[in-house]
Amino acid sequence: VVADDTQILFEDFEQINTTTMMPEGWKQIDAMTNIKCAQPANETGGALVAFSGDYALVSMYDDENPRDAWAISSAMTLEAGVTYQIGVYAFCMGYNITDEWEVTIGTEQSAEAQTTTIIDRKGSNAVKDTEWTLNSGTFTPATTGTYYIAIHHCTSNTGGNICMWDDIQVDSDHLR
């Protein structure tokens, strides 16, 4: 969905492929297949709601393994030397521990290619977002080319909780 010519990517997770449970062109990398677009209240059996619309990107807890779940966007073209604003709303309320996650960018639609961290909520940077909170950062590519942005739920301990993200955007002007 494009709001205007400065917005490169805006994904509200409302339009999904019902086979992959991801937006068209997005890729899920998760051994547990617990990261997907879903209606939070239906997924959790509770009263959680998306930031906007009915759906959000939801990553469920895993009480036996650390989380290592990726949702990687479809391709976008970014220009060298342009500083892009990147933002995403997050709701990671934690439970026994504080969940860890990051937003990264890379030149391929794989975990290995996600080499630049834009938003770091890992280790000592992890925080509990007990309500929808806008997290943001910037990226200035050295070369013009094709890039992919990713949300990575990477809680290093077992016993984390559900994390949700909504309205991720990449913009060359400002966050909306």
Short mmCIF file of N, CA, C and O in Angstrom, two decimals, residues 8-9 27 31 36 44 51 57 66 70 78-79 87 96 109 114 117 124-125 128 139 141 143 173:
data_model
loop_
_atom_site.label_atom_id
_atom_site.label_comp_id
_atom_site.label_asym_id
_atom_site.label_seq_id
_atom_site.Cartn_x
_atom_site.Cartn_y
_atom_site.Cartn_z
N ILE A 8 7.87 4.37 0.67
CA ILE A 8 8.37 3.25 -0.10
C ILE A 8 7.62 1.98 0.26
O ILE A 8 7.30 1.16 -0.61
N LEU A 9 7.33 1.80 1.54
CA LEU A 9 6.63 0.60 2.01
C LEU A 9 5.71 0.98 3.15
O LEU A 9 6.09 1.75 4.04
N LYS A 27 8.09 -13.29 3.33
CA LYS A 27 8.58 -14.63 3.62
C LYS A 27 8.66 -14.84 5.14
O LYS A 27 9.14 -13.98 5.86
N ALA A 31 10.94 -22.10 12.47
CA ALA A 31 10.79 -23.55 12.60
C ALA A 31 9.46 -23.92 13.26
O ALA A 31 8.89 -24.97 12.97
N LYS A 36 3.04 -15.08 12.07
CA LYS A 36 2.09 -15.00 10.96
C LYS A 36 1.18 -13.81 11.18
O LYS A 36 1.13 -13.24 12.27
N THR A 44 -4.92 -15.44 20.44
CA THR A 44 -4.57 -15.59 21.86
C THR A 44 -5.74 -15.98 22.74
O THR A 44 -5.55 -16.31 23.90
N PHE A 51 -3.04 -2.79 16.12
CA PHE A 51 -2.92 -1.34 16.24
C PHE A 51 -3.90 -0.66 15.29
O PHE A 51 -4.55 0.31 15.64
N LEU A 57 1.01 -8.59 12.65
CA LEU A 57 1.99 -9.66 12.60
C LEU A 57 2.14 -10.16 14.02
O LEU A 57 2.47 -9.39 14.93
N PRO A 66 14.21 -20.97 22.57
CA PRO A 66 14.29 -19.52 22.32
C PRO A 66 13.59 -19.21 21.01
O PRO A 66 13.46 -20.07 20.15
N TRP A 70 11.41 -14.97 11.77
CA TRP A 70 11.61 -13.86 10.85
C TRP A 70 10.37 -13.67 9.98
O TRP A 70 9.78 -14.64 9.50
N LEU A 78 15.74 1.01 -3.02
CA LEU A 78 16.18 2.17 -2.25
C LEU A 78 17.35 2.81 -2.98
O LEU A 78 18.15 2.12 -3.62
N GLU A 79 17.46 4.13 -2.86
CA GLU A 79 18.50 4.89 -3.56
C GLU A 79 19.67 5.19 -2.64
O GLU A 79 19.49 5.53 -1.46
N GLY A 87 9.74 2.76 10.59
CA GLY A 87 8.99 2.70 11.84
C GLY A 87 8.07 1.50 11.87
O GLY A 87 7.62 1.02 10.83
N ASN A 96 7.29 -13.73 31.88
CA ASN A 96 8.36 -14.06 32.83
C ASN A 96 9.65 -13.33 32.49
O ASN A 96 10.48 -13.09 33.36
N GLN A 109 16.13 -11.91 0.56
CA GLN A 109 15.02 -12.30 1.41
C GLN A 109 15.40 -13.55 2.21
O GLN A 109 14.77 -14.59 2.13
N GLN A 114 20.22 -10.35 6.24
CA GLN A 114 19.74 -9.23 7.06
C GLN A 114 20.90 -8.74 7.94
O GLN A 114 21.01 -9.07 9.11
N THR A 117 21.09 -3.74 11.36
CA THR A 117 20.03 -3.58 12.36
C THR A 117 19.57 -2.12 12.36
O THR A 117 20.38 -1.21 12.50
N SER A 124 20.29 -5.84 26.43
CA SER A 124 20.04 -4.71 27.33
C SER A 124 19.12 -3.66 26.70
O SER A 124 18.61 -2.78 27.40
N ASN A 125 18.86 -3.75 25.39
CA ASN A 125 17.95 -2.83 24.71
C ASN A 125 16.51 -3.32 24.71
O ASN A 125 15.62 -2.64 24.20
N LYS A 128 9.72 -3.83 27.59
CA LYS A 128 8.34 -4.32 27.52
C LYS A 128 7.47 -3.19 26.98
O LYS A 128 7.44 -2.10 27.54
N PHE A 139 17.94 4.42 7.90
CA PHE A 139 18.88 3.64 7.10
C PHE A 139 19.25 4.45 5.87
O PHE A 139 18.37 4.98 5.18
N PRO A 141 21.34 3.70 2.51
CA PRO A 141 22.10 2.72 1.73
C PRO A 141 23.31 3.36 1.03
O PRO A 141 23.23 4.50 0.57
N THR A 143 24.58 1.91 -1.66
CA THR A 143 24.36 1.66 -3.09
C THR A 143 22.86 1.58 -3.38
O THR A 143 22.08 1.11 -2.54
N ASP A 173 10.78 10.60 3.57
CA ASP A 173 10.46 11.92 4.07
C ASP A 173 10.25 11.93 5.59
O ASP A 173 11.03 12.50 6.33
#
